[in-house]
Tab-separated table of C-alpha atoms in Angstrom:
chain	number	residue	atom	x	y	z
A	1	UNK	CA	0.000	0.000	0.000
A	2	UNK	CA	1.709	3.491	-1.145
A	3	UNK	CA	1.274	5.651	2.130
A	4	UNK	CA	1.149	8.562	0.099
A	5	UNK	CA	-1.096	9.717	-2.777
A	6	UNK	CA	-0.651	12.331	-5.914
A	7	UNK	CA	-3.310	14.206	-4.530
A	8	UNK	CA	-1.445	15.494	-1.641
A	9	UNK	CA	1.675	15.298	-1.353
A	10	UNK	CA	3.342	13.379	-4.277
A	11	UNK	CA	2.590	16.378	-6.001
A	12	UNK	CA	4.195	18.740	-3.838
A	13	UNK	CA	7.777	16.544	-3.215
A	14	UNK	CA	7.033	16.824	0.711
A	15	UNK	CA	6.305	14.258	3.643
A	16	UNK	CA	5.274	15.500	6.883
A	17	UNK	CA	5.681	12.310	7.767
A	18	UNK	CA	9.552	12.841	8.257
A	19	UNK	CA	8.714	16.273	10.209
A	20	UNK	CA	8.194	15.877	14.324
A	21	UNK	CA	6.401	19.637	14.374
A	22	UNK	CA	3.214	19.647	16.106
A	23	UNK	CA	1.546	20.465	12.578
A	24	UNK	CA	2.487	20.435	9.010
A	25	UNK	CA	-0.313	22.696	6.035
A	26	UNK	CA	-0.768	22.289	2.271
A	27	UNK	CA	-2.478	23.896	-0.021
A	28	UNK	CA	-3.718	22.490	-3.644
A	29	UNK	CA	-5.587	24.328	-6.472
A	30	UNK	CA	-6.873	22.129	-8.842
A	31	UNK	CA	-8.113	22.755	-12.482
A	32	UNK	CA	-10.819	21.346	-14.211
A	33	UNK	CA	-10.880	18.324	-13.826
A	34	UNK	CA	-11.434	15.856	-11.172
A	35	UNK	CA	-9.037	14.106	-9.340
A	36	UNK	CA	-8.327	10.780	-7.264
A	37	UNK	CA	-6.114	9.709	-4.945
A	38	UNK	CA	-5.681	6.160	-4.327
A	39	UNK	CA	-5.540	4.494	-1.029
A	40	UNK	CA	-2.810	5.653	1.515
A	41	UNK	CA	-2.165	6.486	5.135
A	42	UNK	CA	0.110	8.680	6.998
A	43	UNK	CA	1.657	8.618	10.214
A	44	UNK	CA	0.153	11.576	11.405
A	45	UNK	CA	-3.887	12.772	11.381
A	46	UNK	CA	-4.710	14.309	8.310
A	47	UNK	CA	-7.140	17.151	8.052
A	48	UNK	CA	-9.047	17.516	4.588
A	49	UNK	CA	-10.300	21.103	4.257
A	50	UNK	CA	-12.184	22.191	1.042
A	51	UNK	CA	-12.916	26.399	0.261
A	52	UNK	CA	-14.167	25.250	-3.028
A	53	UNK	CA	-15.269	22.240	-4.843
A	54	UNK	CA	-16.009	19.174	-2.749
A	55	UNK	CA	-13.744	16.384	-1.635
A	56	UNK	CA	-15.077	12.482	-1.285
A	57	UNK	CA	-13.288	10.520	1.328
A	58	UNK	CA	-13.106	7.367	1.821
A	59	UNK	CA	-12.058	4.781	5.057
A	60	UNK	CA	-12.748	1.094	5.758
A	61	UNK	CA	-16.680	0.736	6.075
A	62	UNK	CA	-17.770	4.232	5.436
A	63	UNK	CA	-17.474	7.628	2.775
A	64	UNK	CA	-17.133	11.175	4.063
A	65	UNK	CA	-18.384	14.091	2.085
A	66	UNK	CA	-16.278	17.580	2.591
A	67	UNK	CA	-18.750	20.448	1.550
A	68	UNK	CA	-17.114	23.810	1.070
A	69	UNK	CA	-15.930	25.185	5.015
A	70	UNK	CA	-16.000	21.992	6.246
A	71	UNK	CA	-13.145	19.553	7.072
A	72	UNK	CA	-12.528	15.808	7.451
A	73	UNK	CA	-10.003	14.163	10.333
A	74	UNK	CA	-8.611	11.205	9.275
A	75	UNK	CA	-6.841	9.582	12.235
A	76	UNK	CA	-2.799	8.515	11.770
A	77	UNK	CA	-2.365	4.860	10.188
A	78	UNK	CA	-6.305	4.949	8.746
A	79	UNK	CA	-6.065	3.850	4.928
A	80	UNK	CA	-8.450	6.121	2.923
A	81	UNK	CA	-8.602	7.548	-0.328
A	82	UNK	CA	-9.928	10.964	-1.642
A	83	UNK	CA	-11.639	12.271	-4.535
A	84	UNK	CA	-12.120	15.766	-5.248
A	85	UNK	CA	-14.241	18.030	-7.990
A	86	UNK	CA	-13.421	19.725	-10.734
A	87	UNK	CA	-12.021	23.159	-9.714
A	88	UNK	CA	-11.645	22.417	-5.763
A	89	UNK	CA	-9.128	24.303	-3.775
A	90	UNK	CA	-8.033	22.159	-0.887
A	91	UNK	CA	-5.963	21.938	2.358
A	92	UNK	CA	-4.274	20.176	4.217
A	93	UNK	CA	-3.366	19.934	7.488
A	94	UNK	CA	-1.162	17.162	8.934
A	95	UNK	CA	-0.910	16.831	12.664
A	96	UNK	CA	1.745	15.588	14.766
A	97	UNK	CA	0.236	12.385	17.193
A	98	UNK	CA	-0.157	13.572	20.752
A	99	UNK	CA	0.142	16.941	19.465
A	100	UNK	CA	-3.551	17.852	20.907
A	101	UNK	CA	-6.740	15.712	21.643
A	102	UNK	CA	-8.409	15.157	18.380
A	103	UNK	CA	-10.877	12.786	18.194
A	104	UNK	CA	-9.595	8.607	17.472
A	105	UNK	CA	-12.005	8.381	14.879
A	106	UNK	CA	-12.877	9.742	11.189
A	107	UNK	CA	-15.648	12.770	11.225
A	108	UNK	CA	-16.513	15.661	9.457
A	109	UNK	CA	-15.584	18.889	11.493
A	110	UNK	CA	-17.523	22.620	11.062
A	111	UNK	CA	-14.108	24.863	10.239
A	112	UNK	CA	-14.812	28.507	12.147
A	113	UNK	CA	-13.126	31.312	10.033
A	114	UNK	CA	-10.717	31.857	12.566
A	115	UNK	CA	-9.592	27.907	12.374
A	116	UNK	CA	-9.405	28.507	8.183
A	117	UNK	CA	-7.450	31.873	7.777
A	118	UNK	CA	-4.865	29.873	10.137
A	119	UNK	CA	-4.387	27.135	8.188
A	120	UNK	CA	-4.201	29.008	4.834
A	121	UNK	CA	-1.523	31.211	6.823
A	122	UNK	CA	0.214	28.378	7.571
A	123	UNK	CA	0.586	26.792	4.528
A	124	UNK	CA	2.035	30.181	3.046
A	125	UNK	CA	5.090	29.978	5.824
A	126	UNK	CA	5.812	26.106	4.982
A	127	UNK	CA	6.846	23.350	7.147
A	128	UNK	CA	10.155	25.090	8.145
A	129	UNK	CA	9.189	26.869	11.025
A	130	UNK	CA	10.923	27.275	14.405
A	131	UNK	CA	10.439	25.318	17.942
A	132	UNK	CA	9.292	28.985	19.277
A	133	UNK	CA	8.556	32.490	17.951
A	134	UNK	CA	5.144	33.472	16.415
A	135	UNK	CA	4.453	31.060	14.084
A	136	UNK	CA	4.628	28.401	16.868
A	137	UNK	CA	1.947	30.351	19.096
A	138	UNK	CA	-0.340	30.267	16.015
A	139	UNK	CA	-0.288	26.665	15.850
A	140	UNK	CA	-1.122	26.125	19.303
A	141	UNK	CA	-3.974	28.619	18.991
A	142	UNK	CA	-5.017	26.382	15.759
A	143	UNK	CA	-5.037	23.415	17.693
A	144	UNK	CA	-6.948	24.700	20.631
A	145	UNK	CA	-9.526	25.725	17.863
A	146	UNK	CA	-9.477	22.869	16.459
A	147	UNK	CA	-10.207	20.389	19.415
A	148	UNK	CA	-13.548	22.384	20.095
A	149	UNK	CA	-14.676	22.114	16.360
A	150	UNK	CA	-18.350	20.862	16.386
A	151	UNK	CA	-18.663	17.088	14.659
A	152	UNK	CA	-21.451	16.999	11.746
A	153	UNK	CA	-22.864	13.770	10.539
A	154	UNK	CA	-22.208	14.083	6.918
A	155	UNK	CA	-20.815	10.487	6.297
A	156	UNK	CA	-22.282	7.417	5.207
A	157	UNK	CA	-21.289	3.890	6.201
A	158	UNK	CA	-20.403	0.959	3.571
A	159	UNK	CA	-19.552	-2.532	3.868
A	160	UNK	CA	-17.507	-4.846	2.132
A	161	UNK	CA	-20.368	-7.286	2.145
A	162	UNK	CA	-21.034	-8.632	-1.671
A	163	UNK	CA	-24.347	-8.565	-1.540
A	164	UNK	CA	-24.060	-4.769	-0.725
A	165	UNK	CA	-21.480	-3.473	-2.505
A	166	UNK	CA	-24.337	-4.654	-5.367
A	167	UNK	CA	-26.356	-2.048	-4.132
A	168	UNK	CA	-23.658	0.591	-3.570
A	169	UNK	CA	-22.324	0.408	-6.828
A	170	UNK	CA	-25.742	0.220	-8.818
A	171	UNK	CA	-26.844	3.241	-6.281
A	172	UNK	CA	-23.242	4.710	-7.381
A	173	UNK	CA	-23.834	4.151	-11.405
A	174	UNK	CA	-27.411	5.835	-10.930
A	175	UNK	CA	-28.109	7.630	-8.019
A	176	UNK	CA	-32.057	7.728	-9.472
A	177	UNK	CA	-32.233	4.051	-8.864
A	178	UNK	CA	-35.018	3.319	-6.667
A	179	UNK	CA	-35.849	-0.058	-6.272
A	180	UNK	CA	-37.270	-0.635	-3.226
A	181	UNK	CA	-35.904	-3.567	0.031
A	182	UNK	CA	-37.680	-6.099	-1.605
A	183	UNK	CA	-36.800	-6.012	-4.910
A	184	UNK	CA	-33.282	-5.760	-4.415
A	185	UNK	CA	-33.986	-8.725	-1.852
A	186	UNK	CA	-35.399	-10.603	-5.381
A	187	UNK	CA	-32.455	-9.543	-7.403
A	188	UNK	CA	-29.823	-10.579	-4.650
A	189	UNK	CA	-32.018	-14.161	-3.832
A	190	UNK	CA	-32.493	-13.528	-0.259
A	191	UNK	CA	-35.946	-13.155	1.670
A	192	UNK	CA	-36.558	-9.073	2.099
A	193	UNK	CA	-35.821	-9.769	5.924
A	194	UNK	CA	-32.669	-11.409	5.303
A	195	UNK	CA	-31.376	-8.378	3.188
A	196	UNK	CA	-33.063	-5.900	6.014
A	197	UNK	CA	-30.895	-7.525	9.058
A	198	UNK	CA	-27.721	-7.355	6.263
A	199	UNK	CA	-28.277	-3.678	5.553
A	200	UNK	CA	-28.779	-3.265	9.320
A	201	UNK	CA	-25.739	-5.317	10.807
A	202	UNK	CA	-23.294	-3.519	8.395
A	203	UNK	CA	-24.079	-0.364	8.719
A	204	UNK	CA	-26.544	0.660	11.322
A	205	UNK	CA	-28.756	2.088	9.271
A	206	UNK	CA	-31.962	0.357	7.916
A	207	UNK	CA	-32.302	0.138	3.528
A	208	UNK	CA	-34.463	3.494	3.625
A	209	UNK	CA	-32.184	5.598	5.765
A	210	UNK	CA	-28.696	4.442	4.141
A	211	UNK	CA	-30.031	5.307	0.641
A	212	UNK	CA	-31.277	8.650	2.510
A	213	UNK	CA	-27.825	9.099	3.427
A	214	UNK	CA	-26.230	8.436	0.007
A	215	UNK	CA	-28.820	10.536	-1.230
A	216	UNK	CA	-27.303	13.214	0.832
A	217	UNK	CA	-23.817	12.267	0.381
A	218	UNK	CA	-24.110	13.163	-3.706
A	219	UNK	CA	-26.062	15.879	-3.108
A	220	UNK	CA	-23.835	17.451	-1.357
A	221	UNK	CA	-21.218	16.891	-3.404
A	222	UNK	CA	-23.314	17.771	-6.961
A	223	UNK	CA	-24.359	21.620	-4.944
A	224	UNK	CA	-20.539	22.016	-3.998
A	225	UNK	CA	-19.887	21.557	-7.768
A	226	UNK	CA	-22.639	24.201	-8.595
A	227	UNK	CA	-25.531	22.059	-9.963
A	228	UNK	CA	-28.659	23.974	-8.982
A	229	UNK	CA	-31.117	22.464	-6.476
A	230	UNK	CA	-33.927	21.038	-9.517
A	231	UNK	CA	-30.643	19.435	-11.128
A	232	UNK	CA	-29.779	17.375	-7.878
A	233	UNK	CA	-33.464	16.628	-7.364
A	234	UNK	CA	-33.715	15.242	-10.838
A	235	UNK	CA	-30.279	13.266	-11.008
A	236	UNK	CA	-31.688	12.131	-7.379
A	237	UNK	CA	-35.065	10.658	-9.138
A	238	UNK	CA	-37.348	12.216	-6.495
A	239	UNK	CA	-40.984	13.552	-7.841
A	240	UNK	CA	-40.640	17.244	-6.782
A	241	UNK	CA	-37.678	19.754	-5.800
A	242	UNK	CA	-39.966	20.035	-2.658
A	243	UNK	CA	-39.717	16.719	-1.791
A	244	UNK	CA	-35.401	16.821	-2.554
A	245	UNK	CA	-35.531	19.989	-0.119
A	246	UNK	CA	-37.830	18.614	2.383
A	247	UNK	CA	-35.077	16.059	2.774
A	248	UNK	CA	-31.924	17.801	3.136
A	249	UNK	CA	-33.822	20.194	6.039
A	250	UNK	CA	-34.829	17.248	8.130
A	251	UNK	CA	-30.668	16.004	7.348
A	252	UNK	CA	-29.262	19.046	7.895
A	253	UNK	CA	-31.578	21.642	9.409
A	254	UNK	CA	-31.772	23.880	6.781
A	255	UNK	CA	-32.722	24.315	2.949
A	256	UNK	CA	-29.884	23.869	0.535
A	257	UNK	CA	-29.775	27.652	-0.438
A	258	UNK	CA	-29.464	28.735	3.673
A	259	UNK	CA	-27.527	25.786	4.267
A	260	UNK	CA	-24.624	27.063	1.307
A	261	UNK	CA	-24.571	30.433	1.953
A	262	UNK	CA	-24.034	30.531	5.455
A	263	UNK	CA	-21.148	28.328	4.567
A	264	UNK	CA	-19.838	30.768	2.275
């Protein structure tokens, strides 16, 4: 397994890894067309931060979304791969282990402004900074920051399982699809309440609310790429935009519209 991918830092000719700093920033502008990174790991956490464009991430048993203003901790030694749009301008932040308290698990963390102009500071000074000074009391006013960032539930889980990667990857090839439990349970040659317990067991989520949450995940990433809200509906296969938005504020608390601009 490579531990590190073209979208990060193969591209730049730089490991943090090698650095014992408490934190290590990267910025990447990309142009118009979509990249993917394959699966790595690092020894340190990785934060994914997007301004623009969205970034897909991807661990063992579940898929992160990164909507503009929004970040994703990956944990040191987690495997993962990321995918970002066309267009995206993305950072990276990698932190040193025991450096501060940051959670032991992947999630999707609400970046304050304060928490983004430092990291887009820091990755204009580089990894070479010194032990003590000014740039070493901004990174420990990052990381302060960054401990308290709220967690958001913007990830969906996957499995491995055969019989559900079916579904992902149908679900993934049209996101319209909308065959219902027990027709997929027909297709697959299970009873429906064999295929229910499945769905449930590997990823805690019955049929109706995982597909909810893909829904989500793609719409998410299809507004972040500036499809309008009847697009997404449509490429979604639901009956009405009301019904798409309807949705998304029960997920999310808010309309898509309110819900992007207060990002921005």
């Amino acid at each position: 397994m490579p531990r590190l991918g073209p979208l990060s830092l193969a591209l730049r000719g730089r490991d943090p890894d090698t650095d014992v700093r408490p934190v290590a920033a990267l910025h990447l502008a990309l142009d118009e067309r979509d990249v993917e990174q394959p699966v790595h790991f690092h020894r340190k956490g990785q934060l994914v931060l997007a301004l623009h464009g969205g970034v897909t991430c991807e661990v063992p048993k579940a898929m992160w979304m990164v909507p503009p203003h929004h970040a994703v901790w990956i944990p040191g030694g987690v495997p993962h791969s990321n995918r970002a749009t066309s267009n995206a301008e993305i950072y990276f932040l990698f932190v040193e282990p025991g450096a501060a308290d940051m959670p032991t698990a992947c999630c999707t963390l609400a970046i304050s402004p304060l928490v983004r102009e430092l990291i887009k500071h820091l990755a204009v000074l580089g990894q070479d900074y010194p032990d003590d000074g000014p740039t070493a009391r901004l990174v420990a006013v990052l990381l302060e920051h960054l401990v308290a960032a709220p967690v958001e539930q913007l990830h969906l889980p996957v499995s491995g399982h055969p019989k559900l990667r079916r579904i992902a990857d149908a679900l993934a090839q049209d996101p319209a699809d909308r065959r219902t439990l027990a027709d997929w349970a027909s297709r697959l040659a299970v009873s429906e309440r064999t295929l229910a317990r499945l769905v449930l067991r590997e990823t805690g989520l019955s049929f109706g609310r995982w597909r909810q949450q893909f829904h989500l995940i793609v719409a998410l990433r299809q507004l972040s790429e500036g499809a309008s809200v009847q697009q997404v509906a449509g490429s979604l296969g639901y009956e009405s935009v009301t019904a798409f938005i309807t949705m998304f504020r029960k997920a999310l608390g808010e309309p898509p519209a309110r819900y992007f601009s207060k990002l921005r």
